[in-house]
């Protein structure tokens, strides 16, 4: 039984990684084509509304999916109760958004947002029809079916969006793409997954799930609101096109950090759990993961910043070039994301979820204060502020992790110093070449090749231990 569970977990992680990587690659290709067909400000209109959909989704879920996964002896009554709860809340959220759409338009000062929000919000109701099925697939670790569903929906909706954009529908191509993705994924899961709801609404089940989920709802709302605060402020204070430029830069930064970080997290958490009773082994394991994460993520982020201008120009054309300015800044905040993740994994392993929550609140307060300081200065100042926010969060996380490990912040930074120095040696000539050669494909090719040669060559020349670590990981697969 244990072996079967282990095999299922390993396969689940593999499919999860494949799904994340495949989705990002396909999404990236679709976004490149759409960005060449649709004006930046049209993307900005959709981005302005993302926070309202995200907050609605939090209410629709209300922590019930986590509670359903957590309950190993779930019944048909449990699943059906959650199913009808999701649909009911989705309908209420849609009604609220439909009525309040003109107020949202007034907030941003754009009348065209009213019909866009009313149509886009339909995805809330459509998606809720398959919400429990998705949760059950996760509980059963059937990520293979989830992967096929998400990839299929992405490809079909991407084709529809591209065709509509080519025909000149602009923002409605983006709205339709989103709706088609939800419709296809919902239809796919109903066809491929055999669970069906019964006409049962259990008061006992609702009370149990609400008691657990309500505790997660507040933190989820706070987290969602904070994650979308940049979109809200940029959409309100600046132009729609500025929001599109920022979102484009942020999505490229996230592509560079999210997949490697998700892979590292899937490995680091169970590894740290196994070492939790051996302090010396835990400290050594933590340091190795810290160095390896930096070795992989830092050059990807810093290299992306170095070639930002030719990259944006070649992929999206020169009308998106301001996104390169923002990208060249925010990569220096994104590069620390995997380090944050490892630190937080450590706190969870040590059972300090209380400290985890307090630190998250502290860091969000710091982020809001930094936003208040930088917004009046301008969009680029906000991006520089995100670097400061990330570094302060790094100090906070590392301080408390260091207390448990008996390892100072300076010692932790010292472990990453060789990688940082090598990245600096790579960044300067790569950025100079990209600047001198212009924003064409030749500049992009030469500058990327230069950066790769300097970084890989330097790592081999100075015999950084992370090179052997990667070789050993490859052999152990």
Short mmCIF file of C-alpha atoms in Angstrom, two decimals:
data_model
loop_
_atom_site.label_atom_id
_atom_site.label_comp_id
_atom_site.label_asym_id
_atom_site.label_seq_id
_atom_site.Cartn_x
_atom_site.Cartn_y
_atom_site.Cartn_z
CA UNK A 1 0.00 0.00 0.00
CA UNK A 2 2.84 2.38 0.93
CA UNK A 3 4.67 1.58 -2.30
CA UNK A 4 1.54 2.22 -4.32
CA UNK A 5 1.04 5.57 -2.61
CA UNK A 6 4.68 6.46 -3.20
CA UNK A 7 4.47 5.56 -6.89
CA UNK A 8 1.29 7.58 -7.24
CA UNK A 9 2.93 10.57 -5.57
CA UNK A 10 6.01 10.38 -7.80
CA UNK A 11 3.88 10.13 -10.93
CA UNK A 12 1.70 12.96 -9.66
CA UNK A 13 4.69 15.26 -9.19
CA UNK A 14 6.00 14.33 -12.66
CA UNK A 15 2.66 15.09 -14.30
CA UNK A 16 2.34 18.29 -12.27
CA UNK A 17 5.72 19.49 -13.50
CA UNK A 18 4.86 18.47 -17.08
CA UNK A 19 1.55 20.33 -16.84
CA UNK A 20 3.16 23.48 -15.45
CA UNK A 21 5.97 23.46 -18.00
CA UNK A 22 3.75 22.55 -20.94
CA UNK A 23 1.15 25.15 -20.00
CA UNK A 24 3.78 27.86 -19.70
CA UNK A 25 5.35 27.03 -23.07
CA UNK A 26 2.00 26.92 -24.88
CA UNK A 27 0.72 30.02 -23.07
CA UNK A 28 3.92 31.82 -23.97
CA UNK A 29 3.57 30.95 -27.67
CA UNK A 30 -0.07 32.06 -27.73
CA UNK A 31 0.75 35.31 -25.91
CA UNK A 32 3.46 36.15 -28.44
CA UNK A 33 1.02 35.80 -31.35
CA UNK A 34 -1.78 37.69 -29.59
CA UNK A 35 0.56 40.52 -28.57
CA UNK A 36 1.42 41.04 -32.23
CA UNK A 37 -2.26 41.25 -33.18
CA UNK A 38 -3.79 43.13 -30.25
CA UNK A 39 -2.87 46.59 -28.95
CA UNK A 40 -1.31 46.78 -25.44
CA UNK A 41 -4.15 48.87 -23.99
CA UNK A 42 -6.62 46.08 -24.87
CA UNK A 43 -4.65 43.67 -22.70
CA UNK A 44 -4.72 46.31 -19.98
CA UNK A 45 -8.52 46.39 -19.98
CA UNK A 46 -8.69 42.67 -19.21
CA UNK A 47 -5.95 42.92 -16.59
CA UNK A 48 -7.91 45.62 -14.72
CA UNK A 49 -10.69 43.13 -14.07
CA UNK A 50 -8.54 40.19 -12.97
CA UNK A 51 -8.71 41.11 -9.28
CA UNK A 52 -12.52 40.94 -9.23
CA UNK A 53 -12.53 37.49 -10.78
CA UNK A 54 -9.75 36.30 -8.47
CA UNK A 55 -11.56 37.51 -5.33
CA UNK A 56 -14.81 35.93 -6.53
CA UNK A 57 -13.00 32.64 -7.02
CA UNK A 58 -11.78 32.77 -3.43
CA UNK A 59 -15.35 33.18 -2.19
CA UNK A 60 -16.59 30.38 -4.46
CA UNK A 61 -13.99 28.01 -3.03
CA UNK A 62 -14.13 29.35 0.58
CA UNK A 63 -11.55 26.77 1.62
CA UNK A 64 -14.02 23.93 0.93
CA UNK A 65 -11.79 22.26 -1.67
CA UNK A 66 -8.91 22.07 0.82
CA UNK A 67 -11.29 20.63 3.42
CA UNK A 68 -12.57 18.07 0.91
CA UNK A 69 -9.06 16.93 0.01
CA UNK A 70 -8.09 16.81 3.68
CA UNK A 71 -11.02 14.52 4.59
CA UNK A 72 -9.98 10.98 3.71
CA UNK A 73 -13.40 9.42 4.41
CA UNK A 74 -15.37 11.89 2.29
CA UNK A 75 -18.89 10.81 1.35
CA UNK A 76 -21.21 11.46 -1.57
CA UNK A 77 -23.13 13.83 0.69
CA UNK A 78 -19.93 15.77 1.42
CA UNK A 79 -19.06 16.14 -2.26
CA UNK A 80 -22.59 17.04 -3.33
CA UNK A 81 -22.92 19.64 -0.59
CA UNK A 82 -19.69 21.33 -1.68
CA UNK A 83 -20.79 21.07 -5.32
CA UNK A 84 -24.06 22.95 -4.83
CA UNK A 85 -22.40 25.43 -2.47
CA UNK A 86 -19.86 26.30 -5.18
CA UNK A 87 -22.54 26.86 -7.80
CA UNK A 88 -24.71 28.94 -5.46
CA UNK A 89 -21.82 31.23 -4.45
CA UNK A 90 -20.71 31.52 -8.10
CA UNK A 91 -24.20 32.66 -9.08
CA UNK A 92 -24.25 35.23 -6.28
CA UNK A 93 -20.78 36.52 -7.24
CA UNK A 94 -21.82 36.81 -10.88
CA UNK A 95 -24.97 38.73 -9.93
CA UNK A 96 -22.94 41.13 -7.78
CA UNK A 97 -20.36 41.70 -10.52
CA UNK A 98 -23.11 42.17 -13.13
CA UNK A 99 -24.82 44.84 -11.04
CA UNK A 100 -21.58 46.52 -9.93
CA UNK A 101 -19.93 46.50 -13.37
CA UNK A 102 -20.80 50.20 -14.00
CA UNK A 103 -19.19 51.09 -10.64
CA UNK A 104 -16.02 49.28 -11.69
CA UNK A 105 -16.07 51.26 -14.95
CA UNK A 106 -16.44 54.50 -12.99
CA UNK A 107 -13.56 53.51 -10.69
CA UNK A 108 -11.20 53.10 -13.63
CA UNK A 109 -12.86 55.80 -15.72
CA UNK A 110 -13.52 53.46 -18.67
CA UNK A 111 -17.10 52.74 -19.76
CA UNK A 112 -16.09 49.80 -21.97
CA UNK A 113 -15.24 47.76 -18.90
CA UNK A 114 -18.93 47.22 -18.05
CA UNK A 115 -19.79 44.74 -20.85
CA UNK A 116 -16.34 43.15 -20.60
CA UNK A 117 -16.76 42.36 -16.89
CA UNK A 118 -20.30 41.08 -17.36
CA UNK A 119 -19.25 38.65 -20.09
CA UNK A 120 -15.93 37.59 -18.54
CA UNK A 121 -17.61 36.83 -15.20
CA UNK A 122 -19.66 34.07 -16.84
CA UNK A 123 -16.57 31.90 -16.44
CA UNK A 124 -17.23 31.85 -12.67
CA UNK A 125 -20.52 29.99 -13.10
CA UNK A 126 -19.21 27.74 -15.89
CA UNK A 127 -16.12 26.78 -13.92
CA UNK A 128 -18.05 26.07 -10.72
CA UNK A 129 -19.95 23.29 -12.50
CA UNK A 130 -16.76 21.18 -12.46
CA UNK A 131 -15.18 22.53 -9.28
CA UNK A 132 -15.67 19.43 -7.14
CA UNK A 133 -14.47 17.13 -9.92
CA UNK A 134 -11.22 19.08 -10.10
CA UNK A 135 -10.83 18.82 -6.34
CA UNK A 136 -11.43 15.06 -6.37
CA UNK A 137 -8.85 14.60 -9.13
CA UNK A 138 -6.31 16.44 -6.96
CA UNK A 139 -7.27 14.34 -3.93
CA UNK A 140 -6.73 11.17 -5.98
CA UNK A 141 -3.49 12.64 -7.35
CA UNK A 142 -4.81 12.10 -10.88
CA UNK A 143 -2.69 14.90 -12.31
CA UNK A 144 -2.47 13.09 -15.63
CA UNK A 145 -6.11 13.79 -16.41
CA UNK A 146 -5.81 17.35 -15.07
CA UNK A 147 -2.80 17.92 -17.31
CA UNK A 148 -4.59 16.66 -20.40
CA UNK A 149 -7.63 18.78 -19.54
CA UNK A 150 -5.69 22.00 -18.99
CA UNK A 151 -3.46 21.59 -22.04
CA UNK A 152 -6.42 20.74 -24.31
CA UNK A 153 -8.40 23.74 -23.07
CA UNK A 154 -5.39 26.01 -23.51
CA UNK A 155 -4.71 24.92 -27.09
CA UNK A 156 -8.34 25.15 -28.25
CA UNK A 157 -8.96 28.50 -26.56
CA UNK A 158 -5.64 29.83 -27.86
CA UNK A 159 -6.59 28.98 -31.44
CA UNK A 160 -9.98 30.66 -31.02
CA UNK A 161 -8.36 33.75 -29.49
CA UNK A 162 -5.76 34.03 -32.27
CA UNK A 163 -8.37 33.67 -35.03
CA UNK A 164 -10.58 36.34 -33.45
CA UNK A 165 -7.61 38.66 -32.94
CA UNK A 166 -6.62 38.20 -36.59
CA UNK A 167 -10.18 39.16 -37.58
CA UNK A 168 -9.82 42.38 -35.58
CA UNK A 169 -11.89 41.69 -32.45
CA UNK A 170 -9.12 43.01 -30.16
CA UNK A 171 -10.21 42.86 -26.47
CA UNK A 172 -13.11 40.52 -27.26
CA UNK A 173 -10.64 38.00 -28.61
CA UNK A 174 -9.08 37.89 -25.13
CA UNK A 175 -12.47 37.67 -23.41
CA UNK A 176 -13.61 34.85 -25.71
CA UNK A 177 -10.34 32.99 -25.24
CA UNK A 178 -10.84 33.00 -21.48
CA UNK A 179 -14.45 31.80 -21.73
CA UNK A 180 -13.64 29.06 -24.26
CA UNK A 181 -10.85 27.78 -22.00
CA UNK A 182 -13.28 27.44 -19.09
CA UNK A 183 -16.00 25.82 -21.24
CA UNK A 184 -13.59 23.28 -22.77
CA UNK A 185 -11.99 22.31 -19.46
CA UNK A 186 -15.42 21.93 -17.82
CA UNK A 187 -16.76 19.81 -20.69
CA UNK A 188 -13.57 17.71 -20.73
CA UNK A 189 -13.76 16.90 -17.03
CA UNK A 190 -17.47 15.96 -17.24
CA UNK A 191 -16.74 13.59 -20.12
CA UNK A 192 -13.59 12.00 -18.69
CA UNK A 193 -14.38 11.89 -14.95
CA UNK A 194 -17.31 9.78 -13.82
CA UNK A 195 -18.26 11.47 -10.51
CA UNK A 196 -21.74 13.04 -10.55
CA UNK A 197 -23.49 14.99 -7.77
CA UNK A 198 -26.56 13.69 -5.98
CA UNK A 199 -29.45 15.90 -4.98
CA UNK A 200 -28.15 16.04 -1.42
CA UNK A 201 -27.28 19.04 0.73
CA UNK A 202 -26.06 17.91 4.12
CA UNK A 203 -26.23 20.40 6.94
CA UNK A 204 -23.64 18.43 8.90
CA UNK A 205 -21.22 18.41 5.94
CA UNK A 206 -21.67 22.12 5.37
CA UNK A 207 -21.06 22.90 9.04
CA UNK A 208 -17.91 20.76 9.06
CA UNK A 209 -16.44 22.26 5.88
CA UNK A 210 -17.41 25.81 6.74
CA UNK A 211 -15.77 25.47 10.16
CA UNK A 212 -12.50 24.49 8.48
CA UNK A 213 -12.74 26.58 5.30
CA UNK A 214 -13.72 29.86 6.95
CA UNK A 215 -10.35 29.90 8.70
CA UNK A 216 -8.65 29.78 5.31
CA UNK A 217 -10.98 32.27 3.64
CA UNK A 218 -9.64 35.40 5.36
CA UNK A 219 -5.99 34.59 4.63
CA UNK A 220 -6.85 33.65 1.03
CA UNK A 221 -8.68 36.93 0.51
CA UNK A 222 -5.77 38.88 1.95
CA UNK A 223 -3.26 37.01 -0.19
CA UNK A 224 -5.32 37.40 -3.38
CA UNK A 225 -5.91 41.09 -2.80
CA UNK A 226 -2.23 41.69 -2.10
CA UNK A 227 -1.12 39.73 -5.18
CA UNK A 228 -3.38 41.90 -7.36
CA UNK A 229 -2.64 45.24 -5.70
CA UNK A 230 -0.20 46.27 -8.45
CA UNK A 231 -2.84 45.68 -11.13
CA UNK A 232 -5.40 47.70 -9.18
CA UNK A 233 -3.09 50.66 -8.57
CA UNK A 234 -1.51 50.72 -12.03
CA UNK A 235 -4.93 50.44 -13.68
CA UNK A 236 -6.29 53.26 -11.53
CA UNK A 237 -3.34 55.67 -11.49
CA UNK A 238 -1.73 55.02 -14.87
CA UNK A 239 -2.94 54.11 -18.36
CA UNK A 240 -4.36 50.76 -19.48
CA UNK A 241 -1.32 50.29 -21.72
CA UNK A 242 1.00 50.76 -18.73
CA UNK A 243 -0.77 47.92 -16.94
CA UNK A 244 -0.35 45.74 -20.04
CA UNK A 245 3.38 46.55 -20.15
CA UNK A 246 3.78 45.71 -16.47
CA UNK A 247 1.80 42.45 -16.75
CA UNK A 248 3.85 41.40 -19.78
CA UNK A 249 7.10 42.01 -17.90
CA UNK A 250 5.78 40.30 -14.78
CA UNK A 251 4.62 37.21 -16.71
CA UNK A 252 8.06 36.81 -18.31
CA UNK A 253 9.70 37.16 -14.89
CA UNK A 254 7.31 34.58 -13.44
CA UNK A 255 8.03 32.14 -16.27
CA UNK A 256 11.68 32.28 -15.33
CA UNK A 257 11.07 31.62 -11.63
CA UNK A 258 7.82 29.65 -11.21
CA UNK A 259 8.64 26.35 -12.95
CA UNK A 260 12.14 25.91 -11.46
CA UNK A 261 10.79 26.95 -8.06
CA UNK A 262 7.85 24.52 -8.23
CA UNK A 263 10.27 21.71 -9.07
CA UNK A 264 12.61 22.70 -6.25
CA UNK A 265 9.71 22.96 -3.79
CA UNK A 266 8.44 19.52 -4.74
CA UNK A 267 11.89 18.19 -3.81
CA UNK A 268 12.93 20.44 -0.91
CA UNK A 269 9.84 20.05 1.26
CA UNK A 270 9.82 16.24 1.52
CA UNK A 271 13.62 16.23 1.82
CA UNK A 272 13.60 18.71 4.69
CA UNK A 273 10.80 16.72 6.34
CA UNK A 274 12.99 13.62 6.34
CA UNK A 275 15.84 15.55 7.98
CA UNK A 276 13.76 17.44 10.56
CA UNK A 277 14.99 15.36 13.53
CA UNK A 278 18.67 15.76 12.66
CA UNK A 279 19.68 19.40 13.13
CA UNK A 280 23.12 19.10 11.51
CA UNK A 281 21.77 17.24 8.51
CA UNK A 282 18.87 19.71 8.25
CA UNK A 283 21.27 22.68 8.31
CA UNK A 284 23.50 21.12 5.64
CA UNK A 285 20.51 20.19 3.51
CA UNK A 286 19.10 23.71 3.79
CA UNK A 287 22.43 25.26 2.74
CA UNK A 288 22.78 22.93 -0.23
CA UNK A 289 19.28 23.75 -1.45
CA UNK A 290 19.92 27.45 -0.97
CA UNK A 291 23.09 27.33 -3.07
CA UNK A 292 21.53 25.13 -5.75
CA UNK A 293 18.44 27.35 -6.06
CA UNK A 294 20.59 30.45 -6.42
CA UNK A 295 22.83 28.71 -8.95
CA UNK A 296 19.85 27.87 -11.19
CA UNK A 297 17.47 30.83 -10.74
CA UNK A 298 19.83 33.80 -10.40
CA UNK A 299 21.42 33.52 -13.88
CA UNK A 300 18.01 32.94 -15.50
CA UNK A 301 16.56 36.11 -13.96
CA UNK A 302 19.62 38.30 -14.33
CA UNK A 303 20.23 37.05 -17.87
CA UNK A 304 16.61 37.84 -18.74
CA UNK A 305 17.11 41.39 -17.47
CA UNK A 306 20.28 41.76 -19.52
CA UNK A 307 18.59 40.84 -22.83
CA UNK A 308 15.20 42.41 -22.02
CA UNK A 309 15.18 45.00 -24.82
CA UNK A 310 16.06 42.79 -27.81
CA UNK A 311 13.89 40.00 -26.36
CA UNK A 312 10.76 42.15 -26.09
CA UNK A 313 11.35 43.73 -29.49
CA UNK A 314 11.89 40.40 -31.28
CA UNK A 315 8.96 38.63 -29.61
CA UNK A 316 6.35 41.36 -29.30
CA UNK A 317 7.52 44.17 -31.64
CA UNK A 318 8.63 47.66 -30.65
CA UNK A 319 5.17 48.81 -29.52
CA UNK A 320 5.78 46.70 -26.38
CA UNK A 321 9.30 48.04 -25.81
CA UNK A 322 8.44 49.85 -22.54
CA UNK A 323 7.79 46.41 -21.05
CA UNK A 324 11.54 45.80 -21.47
CA UNK A 325 12.33 48.77 -19.21
CA UNK A 326 10.10 47.32 -16.49
CA UNK A 327 11.37 43.77 -17.05
CA UNK A 328 15.00 44.82 -16.68
CA UNK A 329 14.11 46.11 -13.20
CA UNK A 330 11.69 43.57 -11.72
CA UNK A 331 13.89 40.57 -12.49
CA UNK A 332 16.01 41.67 -9.52
CA UNK A 333 13.02 41.22 -7.23
CA UNK A 334 11.88 37.93 -8.78
CA UNK A 335 15.28 36.27 -8.46
CA UNK A 336 14.82 35.96 -4.69
CA UNK A 337 11.48 34.14 -4.94
CA UNK A 338 12.89 30.57 -4.69
CA UNK A 339 14.98 31.59 -1.67
CA UNK A 340 11.81 32.83 0.04
CA UNK A 341 10.11 29.53 -0.81
CA UNK A 342 12.88 27.43 0.77
CA UNK A 343 12.87 29.57 3.91
CA UNK A 344 9.10 29.21 4.28
CA UNK A 345 9.29 25.47 3.62
CA UNK A 346 11.71 25.23 6.51
CA UNK A 347 9.32 27.00 8.89
CA UNK A 348 6.51 24.62 7.90
CA UNK A 349 8.78 21.62 8.41
CA UNK A 350 9.56 22.87 11.93
CA UNK A 351 5.83 23.15 12.60
CA UNK A 352 5.89 26.94 12.93
CA UNK A 353 2.79 27.73 10.85
CA UNK A 354 1.99 30.46 13.39
CA UNK A 355 5.28 32.20 12.64
CA UNK A 356 4.74 31.61 8.92
CA UNK A 357 1.43 33.51 9.08
CA UNK A 358 2.84 36.38 11.15
CA UNK A 359 5.75 36.82 8.77
CA UNK A 360 3.40 36.88 5.79
CA UNK A 361 1.37 39.67 7.42
CA UNK A 362 4.55 41.61 8.24
CA UNK A 363 5.86 41.30 4.69
CA UNK A 364 2.56 42.39 3.18
CA UNK A 365 2.49 45.48 5.41
CA UNK A 366 6.03 46.25 4.23
CA UNK A 367 4.92 45.84 0.61
CA UNK A 368 1.95 48.19 1.02
CA UNK A 369 4.12 50.85 2.69
CA UNK A 370 6.62 50.61 -0.18
CA UNK A 371 3.79 51.00 -2.69
CA UNK A 372 2.51 54.12 -0.94
CA UNK A 373 5.99 55.62 -1.15
CA UNK A 374 6.68 54.76 -4.81
CA UNK A 375 3.30 55.21 -6.55
CA UNK A 376 3.50 59.04 -6.60
CA UNK A 377 6.97 58.82 -8.19
CA UNK A 378 5.96 56.62 -11.12
CA UNK A 379 5.69 53.10 -12.50
CA UNK A 380 9.44 52.48 -12.71
CA UNK A 381 9.79 53.62 -9.09
CA UNK A 382 7.18 51.01 -8.15
CA UNK A 383 9.33 48.36 -9.83
CA UNK A 384 12.42 49.51 -7.94
CA UNK A 385 10.31 49.46 -4.79
CA UNK A 386 9.46 45.80 -5.44
CA UNK A 387 13.20 45.04 -5.28
CA UNK A 388 13.42 46.71 -1.86
CA UNK A 389 10.31 44.82 -0.72
CA UNK A 390 11.81 41.51 -1.83
CA UNK A 391 15.14 42.20 -0.12
CA UNK A 392 13.46 43.22 3.14
CA UNK A 393 11.36 40.03 2.98
CA UNK A 394 14.58 38.08 2.42
CA UNK A 395 16.11 39.58 5.56
CA UNK A 396 12.97 38.81 7.59
CA UNK A 397 12.72 35.20 6.37
CA UNK A 398 16.44 34.52 6.68
CA UNK A 399 16.62 36.01 10.17
CA UNK A 400 14.01 33.68 11.64
CA UNK A 401 15.21 30.66 9.68
CA UNK A 402 18.75 31.46 10.81
CA UNK A 403 17.65 31.50 14.45
CA UNK A 404 16.39 27.92 14.15
CA UNK A 405 19.48 26.82 12.21
CA UNK A 406 21.94 28.82 14.30
CA UNK A 407 23.16 30.39 11.06
CA UNK A 408 23.37 34.17 10.54
CA UNK A 409 21.98 36.04 7.54
CA UNK A 410 25.53 36.92 6.48
CA UNK A 411 26.48 33.25 6.43
CA UNK A 412 23.43 32.43 4.31
CA UNK A 413 24.30 35.24 1.89
CA UNK A 414 27.89 34.03 1.90
CA UNK A 415 26.72 30.69 0.50
CA UNK A 416 25.18 32.53 -2.46
CA UNK A 417 28.02 35.04 -2.98
CA UNK A 418 30.00 33.02 -5.58
CA UNK A 419 26.87 32.69 -7.72
CA UNK A 420 26.05 36.40 -7.33
CA UNK A 421 29.58 37.41 -8.37
CA UNK A 422 29.48 35.12 -11.39
CA UNK A 423 26.06 36.51 -12.37
CA UNK A 424 27.44 40.06 -12.13
CA UNK A 425 30.35 39.06 -14.36
CA UNK A 426 27.84 37.67 -16.85
CA UNK A 427 25.36 40.56 -16.68
CA UNK A 428 27.69 43.46 -17.49
CA UNK A 429 29.09 42.25 -20.85
CA UNK A 430 25.75 40.70 -21.85
CA UNK A 431 23.89 43.96 -21.24
CA UNK A 432 26.60 45.96 -23.04
CA UNK A 433 26.40 43.75 -26.13
CA UNK A 434 22.60 43.90 -26.17
CA UNK A 435 22.74 47.70 -25.91
CA UNK A 436 25.43 48.23 -28.54
CA UNK A 437 23.98 45.81 -31.12
CA UNK A 438 20.43 47.17 -30.90
CA UNK A 439 17.16 45.32 -30.46
CA UNK A 440 17.27 42.88 -33.36
CA UNK A 441 17.49 39.10 -33.42
CA UNK A 442 21.27 39.19 -33.96
CA UNK A 443 21.68 41.20 -30.76
CA UNK A 444 19.46 38.77 -28.86
CA UNK A 445 21.34 35.72 -30.15
CA UNK A 446 24.84 37.06 -29.52
CA UNK A 447 24.05 38.48 -26.08
CA UNK A 448 22.36 35.25 -24.92
CA UNK A 449 25.25 33.16 -26.17
CA UNK A 450 27.73 35.47 -24.46
CA UNK A 451 25.90 35.25 -21.16
CA UNK A 452 25.65 31.45 -21.32
CA UNK A 453 29.36 31.03 -22.16
CA UNK A 454 30.46 33.36 -19.36
CA UNK A 455 28.24 31.79 -16.70
CA UNK A 456 28.72 28.12 -17.57
CA UNK A 457 32.40 28.62 -18.36
CA UNK A 458 32.94 30.51 -15.10
CA UNK A 459 31.14 27.84 -13.08
CA UNK A 460 33.37 25.14 -14.59
CA UNK A 461 36.55 27.22 -14.36
CA UNK A 462 36.10 28.06 -10.67
CA UNK A 463 34.72 24.59 -9.92
CA UNK A 464 31.62 25.74 -8.13
CA UNK A 465 30.26 22.83 -6.05
CA UNK A 466 26.78 23.31 -7.50
CA UNK A 467 28.00 21.87 -10.82
CA UNK A 468 28.70 18.53 -9.13
CA UNK A 469 25.41 18.77 -7.26
CA UNK A 470 23.53 18.99 -10.56
CA UNK A 471 25.55 16.09 -12.00
CA UNK A 472 24.73 13.93 -8.98
CA UNK A 473 21.03 14.84 -9.19
CA UNK A 474 21.01 13.83 -12.84
CA UNK A 475 22.70 10.49 -12.09
CA UNK A 476 20.27 9.73 -9.27
CA UNK A 477 17.19 10.10 -11.48
#
